[in-house]
Amino acid sequence: MLNIVLFGPPGAGKGTQSEKLIAKYHLVHLSTGDIFRANIKGETELGKLAQSFMNEGKLVPDEVTINMLASELDKSPDAKGFIFDGFPRTQAQAAALDNLLQSKNTAITSMLALEVEEEELKKRLLLRGKESGRVDDQNPEIIQNRIDEYNNKTMPVKDFYAAQNKYRGINGLGEIEEIFALLCNEIALSTK
Ligand code: ADP
């Protein structure tokens, strides 16, 4: 199986690149942000729980997120592989994911990390807020909270995969196609 963690701060381009990667490699796309948003829209219990955290730019608690991810994995028993987008965002989530995959006799192939500087992220997120109407993209304070959560809680996930020699940094500035080519190149190297 090809199991990719697509990593990077909010606004780094994970969603855009995920679309292209799933089309090319026929992977199942698991975006925790998208799944939470769908639950909010459907007014499910999970949605109600996640909403308060998301609207403030805070991470949804690990237990909630991990349970949700586990049940999403179970929905695709025949997948050729997965692309994890926006997950894991904490070291606890990363450890849980390793265990889940191990129980299915598979593992993460590599973590591809899109690297983009903070000023550029803020610009992109505010623009997306105008275009998409996403609440958490419209307010500079909430954006700052998300970047702070990323720096404090999510950055350490990099060390988790680096320790397994699975971390690959990718320059996230440039043309979409250019960045996609860099990602594909890393995938080719990590599956050789
Ligand atoms: P972005 O990468 O642009 O911040 P996402 O759509 O991935 O956006 O996530 C939006 C929000 O959903 C996050 O700010 C957070 O509140 C919640 N969320 C998504 N994934 C996770 C996760 N793995 N753990 C905790 N919270 C999450």
XYZ file of N, CA and C and ligand atoms in Angstrom:
603
model
N 0.828 -1.203 0.000
C 0.000 0.000 0.000
C 0.864 1.255 0.000
N 0.305 2.289 -0.581
C 0.989 3.580 -0.558
C 0.219 4.483 0.404
N 0.827 4.762 1.549
C 0.156 5.590 2.557
C 0.969 6.851 2.814
N 0.419 7.968 2.367
C 1.152 9.227 2.441
C 0.529 10.145 3.486
N 1.362 10.709 4.339
C 0.905 11.817 5.184
C 1.304 13.098 4.467
N 0.302 13.899 4.102
C 0.605 15.194 3.497
C 0.540 16.225 4.616
N 1.682 16.829 4.869
C 1.844 17.641 6.073
C 2.128 19.092 5.696
N 1.828 19.988 6.613
C 2.146 21.397 6.378
C 1.165 22.276 7.113
N 1.520 23.536 7.301
C 0.665 24.467 8.040
C -0.631 24.758 7.298
N -1.607 25.365 7.990
C -2.847 25.762 7.325
C -2.532 26.671 6.147
N -3.101 26.379 4.998
C -2.870 27.227 3.833
C -1.666 26.823 3.007
N -1.030 25.702 3.348
C 0.187 25.310 2.626
C -0.118 24.716 1.254
N -1.372 24.302 1.042
C -1.727 23.721 -0.258
C -2.006 22.229 -0.193
N -2.267 21.722 1.000
C -2.489 20.278 1.158
C -3.718 19.819 0.362
N -4.794 20.592 0.461
C -6.030 20.201 -0.235
C -5.833 20.135 -1.740
N -5.217 21.170 -2.298
C -4.967 21.252 -3.746
C -4.119 20.076 -4.213
N -3.040 19.821 -3.509
C -2.127 18.756 -3.934
C -2.731 17.377 -3.697
N -3.552 17.253 -2.650
C -4.219 15.965 -2.395
C -5.068 15.555 -3.584
N -5.827 16.521 -4.098
C -6.695 16.242 -5.253
C -5.893 15.624 -6.381
N -4.741 16.196 -6.640
C -3.921 15.732 -7.756
C -3.295 14.358 -7.446
N -2.904 14.174 -6.203
C -2.271 12.903 -5.829
C -3.258 11.742 -5.869
N -4.488 11.987 -5.395
C -5.459 10.873 -5.402
C -5.802 10.485 -6.836
N -5.845 11.488 -7.731
C -6.164 11.184 -9.128
C -5.054 10.342 -9.751
N -3.826 10.673 -9.435
C -2.707 9.956 -10.052
C -2.475 8.573 -9.445
N -2.588 8.468 -8.132
C -2.216 7.204 -7.473
C -3.414 6.383 -7.006
N -4.623 6.869 -7.255
C -5.851 6.166 -6.864
C -5.894 5.846 -5.375
N -5.621 6.859 -4.600
C -5.631 6.689 -3.143
C -6.960 7.183 -2.580
N -7.280 6.706 -1.399
C -8.444 7.237 -0.686
C -7.984 8.472 0.099
N -8.721 9.562 -0.067
C -8.362 10.836 0.550
C -9.050 10.972 1.904
N -8.276 11.063 2.969
C -8.879 11.293 4.277
C -8.441 12.654 4.800
N -9.301 13.643 4.628
C -9.023 14.986 5.138
C -9.866 15.193 6.389
N -9.203 15.250 7.531
C -9.965 15.383 8.783
C -10.749 16.698 8.808
N -10.160 17.766 8.247
C -10.886 19.047 8.181
C -12.177 18.905 7.371
N -12.075 18.255 6.199
C -13.266 18.056 5.355
C -14.316 17.205 6.077
N -13.854 16.170 6.748
C -14.804 15.270 7.429
C -15.513 16.031 8.562
N -14.736 16.814 9.307
C -15.378 17.623 10.355
C -16.388 18.594 9.754
N -15.998 19.271 8.664
C -16.922 20.243 8.043
C -18.201 19.557 7.543
N -18.063 18.353 6.995
C -19.254 17.627 6.535
C -20.160 17.294 7.723
N -19.546 16.958 8.854
C -20.339 16.652 10.053
C -21.021 17.891 10.624
N -20.357 19.024 10.511
C -20.972 20.273 10.977
C -22.186 20.587 10.103
N -22.001 20.435 8.812
C -23.085 20.704 7.874
C -24.267 19.766 8.125
N -23.962 18.507 8.399
C -25.014 17.519 8.645
C -25.567 17.581 10.061
N -25.036 18.511 10.863
C -25.474 18.697 12.254
C -25.433 17.403 13.064
N -24.384 16.621 12.900
C -24.216 15.391 13.692
C -23.645 15.750 15.073
N -23.651 14.782 15.972
C -23.073 14.985 17.309
C -21.587 15.358 17.186
N -20.904 14.612 16.305
C -19.479 14.878 16.093
C -19.281 16.312 15.588
N -20.138 16.729 14.672
C -20.054 18.074 14.132
C -20.222 19.130 15.216
N -21.202 18.905 16.087
C -21.448 19.877 17.164
C -20.232 19.992 18.074
N -19.640 18.838 18.341
C -18.466 18.793 19.213
C -17.283 19.529 18.571
N -17.059 19.244 17.297
C -15.877 19.796 16.618
C -16.012 21.299 16.370
N -17.227 21.744 16.143
C -17.453 23.112 15.684
C -16.846 24.184 16.591
N -17.045 24.016 17.897
C -16.575 25.059 18.814
C -15.054 25.200 18.743
N -14.374 24.070 18.616
C -12.906 24.122 18.522
C -12.483 24.745 17.194
N -13.105 24.284 16.130
C -12.702 24.742 14.796
C -12.923 26.242 14.630
N -14.053 26.709 15.117
C -14.357 28.138 14.946
C -13.366 29.039 15.668
N -12.727 28.495 16.699
C -11.733 29.302 17.410
C -10.321 29.083 16.873
N -10.201 28.174 15.922
C -8.867 27.896 15.379
C -8.071 26.944 16.246
N -8.784 26.204 17.119
C -8.095 25.250 17.995
C -8.218 23.846 17.435
N -7.319 22.963 17.846
C -7.418 21.575 17.413
C -8.580 20.898 18.127
N -9.268 20.026 17.423
C -10.281 19.175 18.028
C -9.519 18.161 18.905
N -10.063 17.800 20.089
C -9.309 16.891 20.974
C -8.900 15.585 20.283
N -7.734 15.065 20.689
C -7.161 13.876 20.059
C -8.117 12.688 20.048
N -8.752 12.431 21.185
C -9.581 11.228 21.279
C -10.691 11.245 20.223
N -11.320 12.401 20.095
C -12.410 12.557 19.123
C -11.878 12.338 17.709
N -10.753 12.978 17.422
C -10.191 12.934 16.065
C -9.714 11.524 15.717
N -9.065 10.881 16.657
C -8.519 9.537 16.406
C -9.654 8.531 16.186
N -10.699 8.609 17.010
C -11.834 7.688 16.837
C -12.490 7.877 15.478
N -12.616 9.128 15.089
C -13.230 9.410 13.798
C -12.379 8.829 12.662
N -11.077 9.052 12.754
C -10.173 8.560 11.709
C -10.216 7.031 11.626
N -10.261 6.382 12.789
C -10.301 4.916 12.817
C -11.545 4.416 12.085
N -12.674 5.076 12.313
C -13.883 4.581 11.653
C -13.859 4.897 10.162
N -13.209 5.988 9.772
C -13.066 6.290 8.331
C -12.179 5.254 7.642
N -11.120 4.826 8.318
C -10.227 3.804 7.746
C -10.992 2.506 7.508
N -11.853 2.174 8.439
C -12.628 0.929 8.323
C -13.616 0.959 7.160
N -13.949 2.164 6.701
C -14.905 2.260 5.596
C -14.289 1.900 4.249
N -12.959 1.816 4.183
C -12.290 1.531 2.908
C -11.351 0.343 3.017
N -11.910 -0.856 3.268
C -11.049 -2.031 3.482
C -10.240 -2.421 2.242
N -10.713 -2.019 1.052
C -10.021 -2.441 -0.170
C -9.144 -1.356 -0.783
N -8.855 -0.316 -0.025
C -8.088 0.807 -0.573
C -6.688 0.366 -1.005
N -6.197 0.986 -2.083
C -4.810 0.740 -2.527
C -3.835 1.505 -1.653
N -4.395 2.488 -0.955
C -3.571 3.313 -0.089
C -4.365 4.530 0.325
N -3.781 5.303 1.217
C -4.485 6.474 1.734
C -3.604 7.709 1.647
N -4.273 8.842 1.496
C -3.552 10.090 1.688
C -4.170 10.783 2.885
N -3.368 10.978 3.902
C -3.826 11.605 5.131
C -3.524 13.104 5.037
N -4.603 13.883 5.045
C -4.484 15.326 4.813
C -5.032 16.028 6.054
N -4.137 16.672 6.785
C -4.570 17.328 8.021
C -4.579 16.380 9.210
N -3.986 15.246 9.055
C -3.867 14.241 10.110
C -2.604 13.444 9.866
N -1.803 13.110 10.855
C -1.895 13.499 12.259
C -1.422 14.927 12.513
N -2.059 15.580 13.475
C -1.681 16.944 13.844
C -1.062 17.019 15.230
N -0.954 15.884 15.909
C -0.243 15.840 17.192
C 0.552 14.536 17.225
N 1.517 14.473 18.145
C 2.301 13.238 18.248
C 1.429 12.073 18.688
N 0.433 12.358 19.532
C -0.475 11.285 19.973
C -1.256 10.727 18.781
N -1.667 11.604 17.895
C -2.377 11.146 16.686
C -1.450 10.316 15.802
N -0.196 10.730 15.715
C 0.770 10.006 14.877
C 0.995 8.591 15.422
N 1.124 8.485 16.742
C 1.331 7.172 17.356
C 0.098 6.297 17.150
N -1.082 6.906 17.303
C -2.332 6.147 17.105
C -2.441 5.659 15.665
N -2.032 6.501 14.730
C -2.110 6.113 13.314
C -1.184 4.939 13.024
N 0.022 4.977 13.571
C 0.943 3.843 13.394
C 0.293 2.542 13.875
N -0.346 2.618 15.049
C -0.978 1.410 15.596
C -2.132 0.925 14.728
N -2.932 1.877 14.267
C -4.077 1.504 13.423
C -3.606 0.816 12.148
N -2.577 1.398 11.521
C -2.091 0.835 10.261
C -1.435 -0.520 10.496
N -0.729 -0.621 11.615
C -0.074 -1.889 11.948
C -1.110 -3.002 12.093
N -2.238 -2.661 12.704
C -3.290 -3.669 12.879
C -3.871 -4.093 11.532
N -3.626 -3.302 10.493
C -4.062 -3.668 9.137
C -2.870 -4.138 8.301
N -1.785 -4.480 8.984
C -0.567 -4.969 8.324
C 0.003 -4.018 7.295
N -0.093 -2.738 7.565
C 0.521 -1.779 6.667
C 1.164 -0.671 7.511
N 1.710 0.360 6.821
C 2.407 1.426 7.545
C 2.434 2.681 6.681
N 2.836 3.791 7.285
C 3.039 5.023 6.521
C 4.261 4.839 5.614
N 4.117 5.209 4.352
C 5.238 5.137 3.407
C 6.154 6.331 3.634
N 5.563 7.541 3.587
C 6.371 8.715 3.898
C 5.484 9.905 4.241
N 6.109 10.863 4.923
C 5.437 12.118 5.212
C 6.023 13.173 4.290
N 5.164 13.764 3.465
C 5.605 14.814 2.557
C 5.137 16.141 3.138
N 6.083 16.997 3.461
C 5.749 18.233 4.175
C 5.910 19.453 3.277
N 4.807 20.160 3.052
C 4.853 21.386 2.249
C 5.322 22.532 3.135
N 6.409 23.161 2.743
C 6.980 24.230 3.561
C 6.684 25.598 2.952
N 5.978 26.417 3.723
C 5.591 27.764 3.280
C 5.734 28.715 4.466
N 6.286 29.890 4.217
C 6.502 30.818 5.334
C 5.204 31.477 5.787
N 5.247 31.948 7.046
C 4.030 32.390 7.735
C 3.295 33.545 7.045
N 4.033 34.529 6.555
C 3.361 35.684 5.933
C 2.556 35.263 4.708
N 3.141 34.371 3.910
C 2.461 33.862 2.725
C 1.202 33.067 3.125
N 1.297 32.289 4.189
C 0.136 31.506 4.654
C -1.028 32.421 4.998
N -0.714 33.486 5.741
C -1.779 34.401 6.179
C -2.468 35.025 4.981
N -1.682 35.390 3.985
C -2.257 35.982 2.765
C -3.187 34.986 2.087
N -2.708 33.759 1.920
C -3.499 32.736 1.224
C -4.795 32.438 1.970
N -4.717 32.371 3.297
C -5.904 31.999 4.079
C -6.965 33.088 4.003
N -6.533 34.351 4.098
C -7.511 35.450 4.020
C -8.180 35.475 2.653
N -7.407 35.194 1.617
C -7.964 35.139 0.265
C -8.986 33.995 0.159
N -8.610 32.827 0.694
C -9.520 31.682 0.671
C -10.798 31.996 1.456
N -10.647 32.726 2.561
C -11.815 33.104 3.359
C -12.802 33.914 2.554
N -12.273 34.813 1.726
C -13.150 35.642 0.882
C -13.849 34.787 -0.161
N -13.113 33.817 -0.711
C -13.669 33.032 -1.815
C -14.575 31.893 -1.359
N -14.219 31.247 -0.238
C -14.942 30.027 0.153
C -15.969 30.274 1.244
N -15.818 31.372 1.948
C -16.735 31.628 3.058
C -16.399 30.820 4.305
N -15.263 30.112 4.301
C -14.902 29.353 5.504
C -14.668 30.303 6.668
N -15.430 30.090 7.754
C -15.388 31.011 8.896
C -13.970 31.156 9.462
N -13.268 30.015 9.567
C -11.960 30.061 10.223
C -10.884 30.698 9.346
N -11.239 31.035 8.105
C -10.281 31.700 7.204
C -10.495 33.210 7.135
N -11.505 33.717 7.834
C -11.867 35.116 7.600
C -11.336 36.093 8.630
N -10.904 35.564 9.758
C -10.546 36.436 10.854
C -9.054 36.271 11.203
N -8.276 37.354 11.124
C -6.837 37.253 11.356
C -6.479 36.649 12.715
N -7.338 36.870 13.715
C -7.054 36.334 15.048
C -7.172 34.801 15.052
N -8.219 34.306 14.376
C -8.418 32.853 14.301
C -7.301 32.216 13.479
N -6.906 32.899 12.415
C -5.802 32.393 11.589
C -4.538 32.289 12.434
N -4.293 33.326 13.243
C -3.108 33.306 14.108
C -3.192 32.133 15.092
N -4.380 31.901 15.650
C -4.545 30.757 16.567
C -4.177 29.453 15.871
N -4.610 29.298 14.624
C -4.326 28.054 13.912
C -2.837 27.902 13.654
N -2.195 29.020 13.314
C -0.747 28.946 13.076
C -0.022 28.638 14.398
N -0.507 29.220 15.491
C 0.108 28.932 16.802
C -0.088 27.467 17.188
N -1.294 26.951 16.980
C -1.557 25.533 17.263
C -0.615 24.660 16.427
N -0.433 25.058 15.187
C 0.456 24.310 14.300
C 1.881 24.320 14.860
N 2.366 25.514 15.197
C 3.745 25.604 15.676
C 3.948 24.851 16.990
N 2.955 24.913 17.883
C 3.114 24.294 19.209
C 2.867 22.796 19.196
N 1.800 22.379 18.532
C 1.376 20.970 18.670
C 1.676 20.122 17.443
N 1.642 20.745 16.270
C 1.748 19.940 15.050
C 3.188 19.794 14.569
N 3.975 20.863 14.709
C 5.381 20.778 14.275
C 6.107 19.547 14.820
N 5.895 19.195 16.111
C 6.607 18.018 16.646
C 6.304 16.712 15.904
N 5.220 16.675 15.147
C 4.896 15.461 14.393
C 5.996 15.178 13.359
N 6.629 16.259 12.908
C 7.753 16.135 11.986
C 8.857 15.249 12.586
N 9.162 15.482 13.868
C 10.216 14.695 14.525
C 9.834 13.219 14.605
N 8.538 12.989 14.802
C 8.033 11.612 14.898
C 8.392 10.822 13.638
N 8.158 11.447 12.472
C 8.443 10.749 11.214
C 9.920 10.834 10.838
N 10.564 11.908 11.239
C 12.005 12.011 10.975
C 12.731 10.867 11.685
N 12.271 10.531 12.887
C 12.897 9.449 13.659
C 12.746 8.109 12.932
N 11.721 7.999 12.096
C 11.531 6.769 11.310
C 12.131 6.914 9.909
N 12.830 8.037 9.711
C 13.426 8.345 8.406
C 12.372 8.439 7.289
N 11.207 8.984 7.628
C 10.123 9.087 6.645
C 9.744 10.523 6.317
N 10.457 11.461 6.893
C 10.110 12.872 6.668
C 10.759 13.410 5.398
N 9.970 14.038 4.541
C 10.523 14.669 3.330
C 9.968 16.084 3.208
N 10.819 17.086 3.266
C 10.390 18.485 3.124
C 10.309 18.871 1.647
N 9.256 19.622 1.303
C 9.040 20.042 -0.087
C 8.775 21.546 -0.080
N 9.407 22.274 -0.982
C 9.145 23.708 -1.071
C 7.719 23.950 -1.587
N 6.897 24.563 -0.750
C 5.490 24.766 -1.102
C 5.214 26.088 -1.794
N 6.281 26.806 -2.174
C 6.123 28.055 -2.930
C 6.403 27.785 -4.388
N 5.517 28.243 -5.270
C 5.751 28.042 -6.699
C 4.463 27.647 -7.384
N 4.590 27.212 -8.615
C 3.410 26.804 -9.381
C 2.873 25.477 -8.842
N 1.556 25.311 -8.918
C 0.917 24.087 -8.439
C 1.525 22.849 -9.112
N 1.729 22.928 -10.423
C 2.275 21.783 -11.160
C 3.714 21.465 -10.751
N 4.444 22.517 -10.477
C 5.846 22.364 -10.072
C 5.922 21.613 -8.740
N 5.079 22.025 -7.813
C 5.064 21.416 -6.481
C 4.583 19.967 -6.588
N 3.591 19.764 -7.437
C 3.079 18.401 -7.655
C 4.196 17.486 -8.168
N 4.999 18.004 -9.087
C 6.107 17.207 -9.631
C 7.105 16.837 -8.526
N 7.360 17.779 -7.633
C 8.285 17.494 -6.521
C 7.716 16.380 -5.634
N 6.411 16.448 -5.385
C 5.766 15.432 -4.542
C 5.852 14.053 -5.216
N 5.564 14.017 -6.509
C 5.592 12.738 -7.237
C 6.995 12.140 -7.244
N 7.949 13.024 -7.359
C 9.343 12.590 -7.348
C 9.693 11.918 -6.011
N 9.260 12.535 -4.927
C 9.525 11.959 -3.595
C 8.818 10.616 -3.445
N 7.602 10.525 -3.980
C 6.867 9.268 -3.871
C 7.601 8.171 -4.636
N 8.102 8.537 -5.816
C 8.866 7.558 -6.603
C 10.086 7.074 -5.818
N 10.760 8.009 -5.163
C 11.963 7.630 -4.395
C 11.610 6.751 -3.204
N 10.487 7.073 -2.556
C 10.179 6.341 -1.314
C 9.547 4.982 -1.590
N 9.198 4.717 -2.852
C 8.618 3.395 -3.141
C 9.590 2.532 -3.951
N 10.794 3.047 -4.148
C 11.779 2.310 -4.946
C 12.244 1.041 -4.228
P -6.273 23.956 7.436
O -5.197 22.960 7.120
O -6.480 24.950 6.358
O -6.126 24.572 8.787
P -8.268 21.873 7.818
O -9.452 21.872 6.959
O -7.293 20.769 7.683
O -7.651 23.272 7.523
O -8.717 21.929 9.358
C -9.623 22.865 9.842
C -9.804 22.699 11.352
O -10.305 21.370 11.650
C -8.559 22.819 12.214
O -8.237 24.157 12.511
C -8.972 22.023 13.448
O -9.829 22.762 14.290
C -9.793 20.882 12.877
N -8.947 19.704 12.597
C -8.688 19.189 11.362
N -7.881 18.119 11.458
C -7.610 17.954 12.783
C -6.819 17.044 13.530
N -6.118 16.065 12.932
N -6.770 17.172 14.880
C -7.462 18.119 15.489
N -8.208 19.033 14.850
C -8.305 18.959 13.508
